[in-house]
mmCIF file of C-alpha atoms in Angstrom:
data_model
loop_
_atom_site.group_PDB
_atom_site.id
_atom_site.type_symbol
_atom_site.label_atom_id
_atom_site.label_comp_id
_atom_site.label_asym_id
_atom_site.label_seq_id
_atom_site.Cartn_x
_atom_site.Cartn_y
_atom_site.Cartn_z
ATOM 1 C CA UNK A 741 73.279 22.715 -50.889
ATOM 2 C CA UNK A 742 71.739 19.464 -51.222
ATOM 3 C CA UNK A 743 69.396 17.615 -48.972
ATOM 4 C CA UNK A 744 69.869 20.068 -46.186
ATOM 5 C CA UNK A 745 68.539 23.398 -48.316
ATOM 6 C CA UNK A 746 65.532 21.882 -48.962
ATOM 7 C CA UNK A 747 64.642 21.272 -45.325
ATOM 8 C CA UNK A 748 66.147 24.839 -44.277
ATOM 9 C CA UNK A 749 64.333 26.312 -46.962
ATOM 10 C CA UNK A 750 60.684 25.348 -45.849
ATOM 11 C CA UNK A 751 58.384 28.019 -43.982
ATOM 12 C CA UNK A 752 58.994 28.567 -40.630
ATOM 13 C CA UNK A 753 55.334 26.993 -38.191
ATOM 14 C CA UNK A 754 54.336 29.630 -35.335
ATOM 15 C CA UNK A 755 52.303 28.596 -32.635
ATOM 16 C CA UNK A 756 50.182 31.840 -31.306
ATOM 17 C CA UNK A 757 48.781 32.887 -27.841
ATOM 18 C CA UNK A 758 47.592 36.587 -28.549
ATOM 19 C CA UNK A 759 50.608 38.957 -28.708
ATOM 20 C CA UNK A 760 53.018 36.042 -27.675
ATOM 21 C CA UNK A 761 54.297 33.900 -30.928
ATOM 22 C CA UNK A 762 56.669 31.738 -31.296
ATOM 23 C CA UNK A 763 58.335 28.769 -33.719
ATOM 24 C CA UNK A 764 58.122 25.333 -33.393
ATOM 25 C CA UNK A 765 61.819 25.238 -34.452
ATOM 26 C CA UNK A 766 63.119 27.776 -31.358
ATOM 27 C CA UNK A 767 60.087 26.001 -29.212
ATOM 28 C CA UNK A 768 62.199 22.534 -29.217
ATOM 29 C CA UNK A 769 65.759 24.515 -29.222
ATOM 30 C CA UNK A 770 64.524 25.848 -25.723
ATOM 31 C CA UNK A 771 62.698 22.652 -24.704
ATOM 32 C CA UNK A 772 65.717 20.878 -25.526
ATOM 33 C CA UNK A 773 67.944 23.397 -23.396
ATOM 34 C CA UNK A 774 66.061 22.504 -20.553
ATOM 35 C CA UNK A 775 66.284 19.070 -20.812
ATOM 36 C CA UNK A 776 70.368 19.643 -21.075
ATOM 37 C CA UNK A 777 70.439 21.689 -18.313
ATOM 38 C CA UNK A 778 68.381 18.995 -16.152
ATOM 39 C CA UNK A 779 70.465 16.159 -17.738
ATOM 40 C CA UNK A 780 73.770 18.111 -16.515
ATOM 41 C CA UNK A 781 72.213 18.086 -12.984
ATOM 42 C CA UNK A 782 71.680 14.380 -12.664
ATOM 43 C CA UNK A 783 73.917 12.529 -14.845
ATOM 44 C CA UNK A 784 76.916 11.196 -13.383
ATOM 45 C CA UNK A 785 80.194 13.054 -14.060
ATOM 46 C CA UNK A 786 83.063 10.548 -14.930
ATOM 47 C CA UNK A 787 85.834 9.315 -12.663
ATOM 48 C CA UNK A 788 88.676 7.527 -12.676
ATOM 49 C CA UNK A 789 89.638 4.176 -10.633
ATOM 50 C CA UNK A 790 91.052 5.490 -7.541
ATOM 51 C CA UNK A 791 87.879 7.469 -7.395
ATOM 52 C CA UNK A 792 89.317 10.293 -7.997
ATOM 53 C CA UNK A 793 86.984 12.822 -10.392
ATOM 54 C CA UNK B 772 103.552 46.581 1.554
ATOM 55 C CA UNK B 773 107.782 47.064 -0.089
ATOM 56 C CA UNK B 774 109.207 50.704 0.057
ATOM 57 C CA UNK B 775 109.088 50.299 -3.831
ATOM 58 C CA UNK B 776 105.011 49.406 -3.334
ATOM 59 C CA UNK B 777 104.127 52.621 -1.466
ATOM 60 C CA UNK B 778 105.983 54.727 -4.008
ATOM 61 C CA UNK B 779 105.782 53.197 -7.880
ATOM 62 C CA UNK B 780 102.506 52.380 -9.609
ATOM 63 C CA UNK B 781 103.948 49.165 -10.822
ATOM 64 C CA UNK B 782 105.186 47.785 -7.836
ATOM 65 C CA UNK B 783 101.815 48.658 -6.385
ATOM 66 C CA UNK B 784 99.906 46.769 -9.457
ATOM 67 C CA UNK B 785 102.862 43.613 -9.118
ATOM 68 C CA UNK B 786 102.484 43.553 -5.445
ATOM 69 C CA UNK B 787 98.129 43.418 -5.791
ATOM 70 C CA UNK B 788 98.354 40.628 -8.822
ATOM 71 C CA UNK B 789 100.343 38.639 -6.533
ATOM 72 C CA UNK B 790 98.666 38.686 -3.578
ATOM 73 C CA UNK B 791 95.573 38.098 -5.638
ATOM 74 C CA UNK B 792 96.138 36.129 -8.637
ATOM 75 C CA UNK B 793 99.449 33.918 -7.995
ATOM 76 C CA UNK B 794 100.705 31.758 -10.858
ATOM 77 C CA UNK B 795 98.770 28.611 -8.790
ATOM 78 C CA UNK B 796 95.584 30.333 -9.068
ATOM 79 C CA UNK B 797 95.788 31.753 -12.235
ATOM 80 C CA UNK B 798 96.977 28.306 -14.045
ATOM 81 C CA UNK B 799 95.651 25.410 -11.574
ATOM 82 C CA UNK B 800 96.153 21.615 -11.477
ATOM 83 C CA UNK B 801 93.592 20.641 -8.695
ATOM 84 C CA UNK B 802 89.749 21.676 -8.452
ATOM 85 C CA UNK B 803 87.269 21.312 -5.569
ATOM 86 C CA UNK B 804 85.301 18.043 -5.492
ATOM 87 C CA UNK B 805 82.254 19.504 -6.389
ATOM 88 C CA UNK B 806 83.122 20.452 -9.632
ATOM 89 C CA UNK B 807 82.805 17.260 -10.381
ATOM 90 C CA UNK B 808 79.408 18.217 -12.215
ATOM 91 C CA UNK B 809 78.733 18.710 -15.901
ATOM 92 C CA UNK B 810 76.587 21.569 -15.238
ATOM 93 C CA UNK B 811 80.432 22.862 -14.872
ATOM 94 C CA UNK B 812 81.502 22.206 -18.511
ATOM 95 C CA UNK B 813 79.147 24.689 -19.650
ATOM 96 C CA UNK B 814 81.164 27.929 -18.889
ATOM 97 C CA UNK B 815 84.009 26.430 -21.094
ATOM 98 C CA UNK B 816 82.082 25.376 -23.711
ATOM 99 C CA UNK B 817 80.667 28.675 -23.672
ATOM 100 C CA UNK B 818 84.678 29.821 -24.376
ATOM 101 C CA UNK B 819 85.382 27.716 -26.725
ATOM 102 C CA UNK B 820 82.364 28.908 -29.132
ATOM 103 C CA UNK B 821 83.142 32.199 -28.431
ATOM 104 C CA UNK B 822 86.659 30.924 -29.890
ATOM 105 C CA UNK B 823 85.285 29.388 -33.042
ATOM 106 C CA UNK B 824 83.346 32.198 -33.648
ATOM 107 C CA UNK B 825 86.458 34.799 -33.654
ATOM 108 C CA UNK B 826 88.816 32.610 -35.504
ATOM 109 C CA UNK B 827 85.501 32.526 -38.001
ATOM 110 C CA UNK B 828 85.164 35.955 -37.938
ATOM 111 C CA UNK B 829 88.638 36.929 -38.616
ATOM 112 C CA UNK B 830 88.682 34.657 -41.376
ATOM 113 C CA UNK B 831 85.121 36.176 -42.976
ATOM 114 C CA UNK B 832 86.422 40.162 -41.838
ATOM 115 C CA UNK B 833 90.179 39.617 -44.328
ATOM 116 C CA UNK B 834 88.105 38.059 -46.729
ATOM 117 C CA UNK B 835 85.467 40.195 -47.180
ATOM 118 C CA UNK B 836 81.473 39.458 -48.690
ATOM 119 C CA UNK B 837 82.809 38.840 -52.190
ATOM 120 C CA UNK B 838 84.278 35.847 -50.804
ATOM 121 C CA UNK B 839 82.256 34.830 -48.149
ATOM 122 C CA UNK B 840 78.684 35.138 -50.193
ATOM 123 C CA UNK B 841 80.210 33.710 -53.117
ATOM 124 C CA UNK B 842 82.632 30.235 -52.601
ATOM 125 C CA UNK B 843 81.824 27.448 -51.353
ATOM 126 C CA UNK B 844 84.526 27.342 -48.071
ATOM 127 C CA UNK B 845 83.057 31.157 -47.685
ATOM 128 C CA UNK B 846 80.099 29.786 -46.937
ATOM 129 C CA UNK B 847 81.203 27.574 -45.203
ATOM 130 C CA UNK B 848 83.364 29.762 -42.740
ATOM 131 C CA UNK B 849 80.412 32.574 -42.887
ATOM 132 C CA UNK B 850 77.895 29.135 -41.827
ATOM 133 C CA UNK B 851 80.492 27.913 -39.248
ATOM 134 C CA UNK B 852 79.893 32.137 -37.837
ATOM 135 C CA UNK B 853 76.532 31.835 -37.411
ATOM 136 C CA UNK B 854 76.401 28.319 -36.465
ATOM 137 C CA UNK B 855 79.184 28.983 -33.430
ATOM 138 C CA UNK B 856 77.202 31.937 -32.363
ATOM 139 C CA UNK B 857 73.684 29.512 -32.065
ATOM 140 C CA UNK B 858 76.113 27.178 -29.692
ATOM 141 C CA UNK B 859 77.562 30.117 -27.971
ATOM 142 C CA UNK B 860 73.963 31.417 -26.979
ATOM 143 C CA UNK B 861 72.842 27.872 -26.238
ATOM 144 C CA UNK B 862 75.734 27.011 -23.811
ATOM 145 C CA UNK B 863 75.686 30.668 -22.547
ATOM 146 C CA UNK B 864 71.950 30.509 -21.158
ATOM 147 C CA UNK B 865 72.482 27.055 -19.784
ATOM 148 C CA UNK B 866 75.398 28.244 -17.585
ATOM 149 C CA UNK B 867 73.736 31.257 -16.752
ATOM 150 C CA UNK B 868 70.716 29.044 -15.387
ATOM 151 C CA UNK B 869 73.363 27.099 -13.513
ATOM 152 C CA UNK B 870 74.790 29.754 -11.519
ATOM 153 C CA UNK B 871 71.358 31.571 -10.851
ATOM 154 C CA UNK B 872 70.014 28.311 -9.047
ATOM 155 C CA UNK B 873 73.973 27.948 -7.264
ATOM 156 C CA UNK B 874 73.712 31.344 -6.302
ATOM 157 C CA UNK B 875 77.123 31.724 -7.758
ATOM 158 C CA UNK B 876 77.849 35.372 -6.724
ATOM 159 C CA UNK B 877 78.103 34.144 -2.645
ATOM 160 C CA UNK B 878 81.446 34.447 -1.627
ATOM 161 C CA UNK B 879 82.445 38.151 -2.558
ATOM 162 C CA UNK B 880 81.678 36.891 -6.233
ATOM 163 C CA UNK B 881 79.408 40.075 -7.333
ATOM 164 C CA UNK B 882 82.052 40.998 -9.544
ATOM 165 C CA UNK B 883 82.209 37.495 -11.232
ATOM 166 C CA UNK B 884 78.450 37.689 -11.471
ATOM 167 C CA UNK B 885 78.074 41.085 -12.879
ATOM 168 C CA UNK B 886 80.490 41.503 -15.513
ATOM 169 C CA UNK B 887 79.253 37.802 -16.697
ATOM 170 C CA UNK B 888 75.502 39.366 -17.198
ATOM 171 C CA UNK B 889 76.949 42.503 -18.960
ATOM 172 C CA UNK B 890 78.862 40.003 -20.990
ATOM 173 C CA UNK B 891 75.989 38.376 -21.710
ATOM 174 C CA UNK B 892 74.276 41.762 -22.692
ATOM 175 C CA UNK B 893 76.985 42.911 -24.558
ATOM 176 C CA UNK B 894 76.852 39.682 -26.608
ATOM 177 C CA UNK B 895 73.453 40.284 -27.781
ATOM 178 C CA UNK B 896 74.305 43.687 -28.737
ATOM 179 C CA UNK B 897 77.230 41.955 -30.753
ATOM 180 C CA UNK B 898 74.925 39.117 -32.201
ATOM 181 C CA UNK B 899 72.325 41.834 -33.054
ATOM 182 C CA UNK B 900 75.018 43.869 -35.068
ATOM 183 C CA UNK B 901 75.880 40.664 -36.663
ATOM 184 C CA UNK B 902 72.197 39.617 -38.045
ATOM 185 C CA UNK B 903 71.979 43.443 -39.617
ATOM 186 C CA UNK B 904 75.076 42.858 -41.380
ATOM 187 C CA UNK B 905 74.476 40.247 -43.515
ATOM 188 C CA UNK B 906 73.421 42.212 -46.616
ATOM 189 C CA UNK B 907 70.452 40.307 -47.744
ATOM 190 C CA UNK B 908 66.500 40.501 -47.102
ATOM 191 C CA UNK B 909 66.886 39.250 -43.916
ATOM 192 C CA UNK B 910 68.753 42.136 -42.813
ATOM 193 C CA UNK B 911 66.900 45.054 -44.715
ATOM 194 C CA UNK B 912 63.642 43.550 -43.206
ATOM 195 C CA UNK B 913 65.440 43.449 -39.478
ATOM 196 C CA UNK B 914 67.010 47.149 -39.423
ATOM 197 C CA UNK B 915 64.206 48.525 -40.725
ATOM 198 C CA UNK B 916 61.952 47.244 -37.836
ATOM 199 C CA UNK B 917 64.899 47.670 -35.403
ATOM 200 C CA UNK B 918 64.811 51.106 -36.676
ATOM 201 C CA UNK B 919 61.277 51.838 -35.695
ATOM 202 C CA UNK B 920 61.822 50.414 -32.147
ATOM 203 C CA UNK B 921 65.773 52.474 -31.240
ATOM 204 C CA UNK B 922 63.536 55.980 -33.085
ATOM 205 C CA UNK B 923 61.169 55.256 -30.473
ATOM 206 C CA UNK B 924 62.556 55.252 -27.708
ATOM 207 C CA UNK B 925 65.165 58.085 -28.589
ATOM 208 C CA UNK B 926 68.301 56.966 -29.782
ATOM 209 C CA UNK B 927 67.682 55.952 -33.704
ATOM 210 C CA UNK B 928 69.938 59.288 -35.013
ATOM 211 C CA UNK B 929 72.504 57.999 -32.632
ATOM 212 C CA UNK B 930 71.886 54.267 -32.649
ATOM 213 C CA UNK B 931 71.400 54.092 -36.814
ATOM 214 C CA UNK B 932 70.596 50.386 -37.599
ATOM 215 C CA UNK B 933 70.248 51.569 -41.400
ATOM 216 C CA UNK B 934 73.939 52.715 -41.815
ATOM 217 C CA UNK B 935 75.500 49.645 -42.739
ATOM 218 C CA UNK B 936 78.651 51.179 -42.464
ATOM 219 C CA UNK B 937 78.344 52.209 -38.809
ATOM 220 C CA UNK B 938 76.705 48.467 -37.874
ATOM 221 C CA UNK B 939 79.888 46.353 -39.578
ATOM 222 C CA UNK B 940 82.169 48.341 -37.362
ATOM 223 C CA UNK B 941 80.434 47.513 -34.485
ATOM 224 C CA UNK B 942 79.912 44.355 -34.964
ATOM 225 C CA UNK B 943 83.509 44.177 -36.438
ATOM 226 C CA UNK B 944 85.645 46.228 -34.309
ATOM 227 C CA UNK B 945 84.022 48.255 -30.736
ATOM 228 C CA UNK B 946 81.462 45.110 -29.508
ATOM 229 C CA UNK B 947 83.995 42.070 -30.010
ATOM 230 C CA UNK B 948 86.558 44.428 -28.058
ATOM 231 C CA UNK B 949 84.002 45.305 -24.845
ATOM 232 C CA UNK B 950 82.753 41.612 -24.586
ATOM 233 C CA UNK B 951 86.745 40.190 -24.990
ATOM 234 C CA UNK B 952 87.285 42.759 -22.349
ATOM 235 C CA UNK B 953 84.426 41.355 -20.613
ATOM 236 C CA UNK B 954 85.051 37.669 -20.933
ATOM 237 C CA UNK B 955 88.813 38.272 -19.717
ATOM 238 C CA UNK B 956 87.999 39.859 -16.356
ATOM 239 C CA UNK B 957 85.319 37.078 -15.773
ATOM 240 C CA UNK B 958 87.372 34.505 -16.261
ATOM 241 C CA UNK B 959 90.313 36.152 -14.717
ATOM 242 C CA UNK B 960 87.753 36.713 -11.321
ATOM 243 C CA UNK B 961 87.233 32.783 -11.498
ATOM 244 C CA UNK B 962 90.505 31.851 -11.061
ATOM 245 C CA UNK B 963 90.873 34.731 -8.164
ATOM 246 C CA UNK B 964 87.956 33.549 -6.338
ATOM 247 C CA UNK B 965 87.470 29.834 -6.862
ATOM 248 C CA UNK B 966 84.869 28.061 -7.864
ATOM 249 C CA UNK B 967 81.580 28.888 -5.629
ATOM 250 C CA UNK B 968 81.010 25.862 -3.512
ATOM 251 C CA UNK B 969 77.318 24.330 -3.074
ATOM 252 C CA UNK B 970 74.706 26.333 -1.307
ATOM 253 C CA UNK B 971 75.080 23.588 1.366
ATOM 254 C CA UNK B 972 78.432 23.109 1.428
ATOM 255 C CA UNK B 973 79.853 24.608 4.709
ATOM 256 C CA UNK B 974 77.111 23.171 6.793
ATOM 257 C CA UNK B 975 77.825 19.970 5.007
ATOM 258 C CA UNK B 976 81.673 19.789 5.482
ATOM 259 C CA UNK B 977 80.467 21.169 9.475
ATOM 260 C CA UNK B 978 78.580 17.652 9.801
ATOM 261 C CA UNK B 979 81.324 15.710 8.057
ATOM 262 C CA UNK B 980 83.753 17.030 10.898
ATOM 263 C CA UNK B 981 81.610 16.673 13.882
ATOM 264 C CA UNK B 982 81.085 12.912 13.204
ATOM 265 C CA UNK B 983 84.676 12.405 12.304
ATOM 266 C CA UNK B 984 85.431 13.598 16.042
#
């Protein structure tokens, strides 16, 4: 598997807050998904020359 | 309503598709201004994983586990599964936060709205089959919690997370059908009902024509 299966082989880090755990790796996923769904808000859809979109 | 309407079941069914769902709807070539938002491109990209992940699926269910846990383009196919299904979720969630804040079910859209969150129930359901199924440690660790949790509230002899057997076909056969089912009608209800406009959009387009006047 290469390069990749020894990076998706390596323990998973948890952040804890009592009952309420979570990993770093789904922390970002979801961090990320935010910043997507903020990104999809303000960036600027394309459109053509007449203006039309 | 035709003579032939009030009388046959088909005519009646014809006679309601058309009136509701005409050819221009169902296949259009213009879309509102506003969609001109990529916060719109996240409903179809939510389709088009739930494509790769069929087509992926179909591929690992002829083939079987001696193929797919064994050569290397079975792994592949059986990565390009679980990898589709991460996307799916991903793009899923983000549309379903887009349509919470647009208050997408205005506009006699409730029907839109709800069979999209059942969909998106019935997709966990699917992707929770799916993890039990892959015949490793993973999957012995999972259904054995899971199998403490469904016994506790009730429905582990009915629900059995352990029977391998009756989790494949779920995943396989019932749960793909209900949420293809699912994704049909919602899609189908888009085209029927538009595209919801912005929250502000009538009192907007109001303005617009006063101080064209």
């Amino acid at each position: 598997m290469g390069i990749f299966g020894h990076f998706m082989n390596l323990k998973a880090v948890y952040l804890h807050w009592g009952w309420l755990q979570i990993s770093v790796t789904n922390l970002i996923i979801i961090l990320s998904m935010l910043a997507i769904f903020v990104l999809a808000l303000t960036l600027p859809f394309p459109q053509d020359k007449e203006g039309k979109k | 309503m035709s003579n032939s309407e009030k009388e046959l079941w088909t005519a009646k069914l014809r006679g309601a598709w058309q009136r509701n769902l005409p050819i221009e709807k169902l296949l259009p070539d213009t879309q509102p201004a506003y969609v001109s938002s990529w916060i719109y491109t996240f409903g179809v990209l939510t389709l088009s994983s739930l494509g790769v992940i069929i087509a992926s699926g179909l591929v690992l269910a002829f083939e079987g586990p001696s193929w797919y846990h064994v050569s290397n383009v079975g792994y592949f196919v059986n990565s390009l599964h679980f990898w589709s299904v991460q996307f799916f979720f991903i793009f899923m969630v983000i549309h379903l936060w887009g349509k919470f804040w647009m208050a997408a079910w205005r506009g006699r859209r409730m029907a839109t709205w709800m069979t999209g969150g059942v969909a998106f129930v019935a997709s966990i359901a699917t992707a929770f089959t799916g993890y039990l199924v892959q015949t490793n440690f993973d999957s012995q660790w999972i259904s054995f919690e899971a199998k403490d949790g469904f016994n506790s509230v009730g429905v582990g002899a009915w629900f059995t997370v352990t029977n391998l057997g009756q989790m494949l076909l779920l995943h396989v056969a019932f749960l793909p059908l209900i949420l293809g089912v699912l994704t049909i009608l919602h899609v189908l209800l888009v085209r029927a009902k538009g595209v919801v406009p912005p929250i502000d959009a009538f009192d907007t387009e109001k303005k617009a024509k006063g101080a064209r006047k």
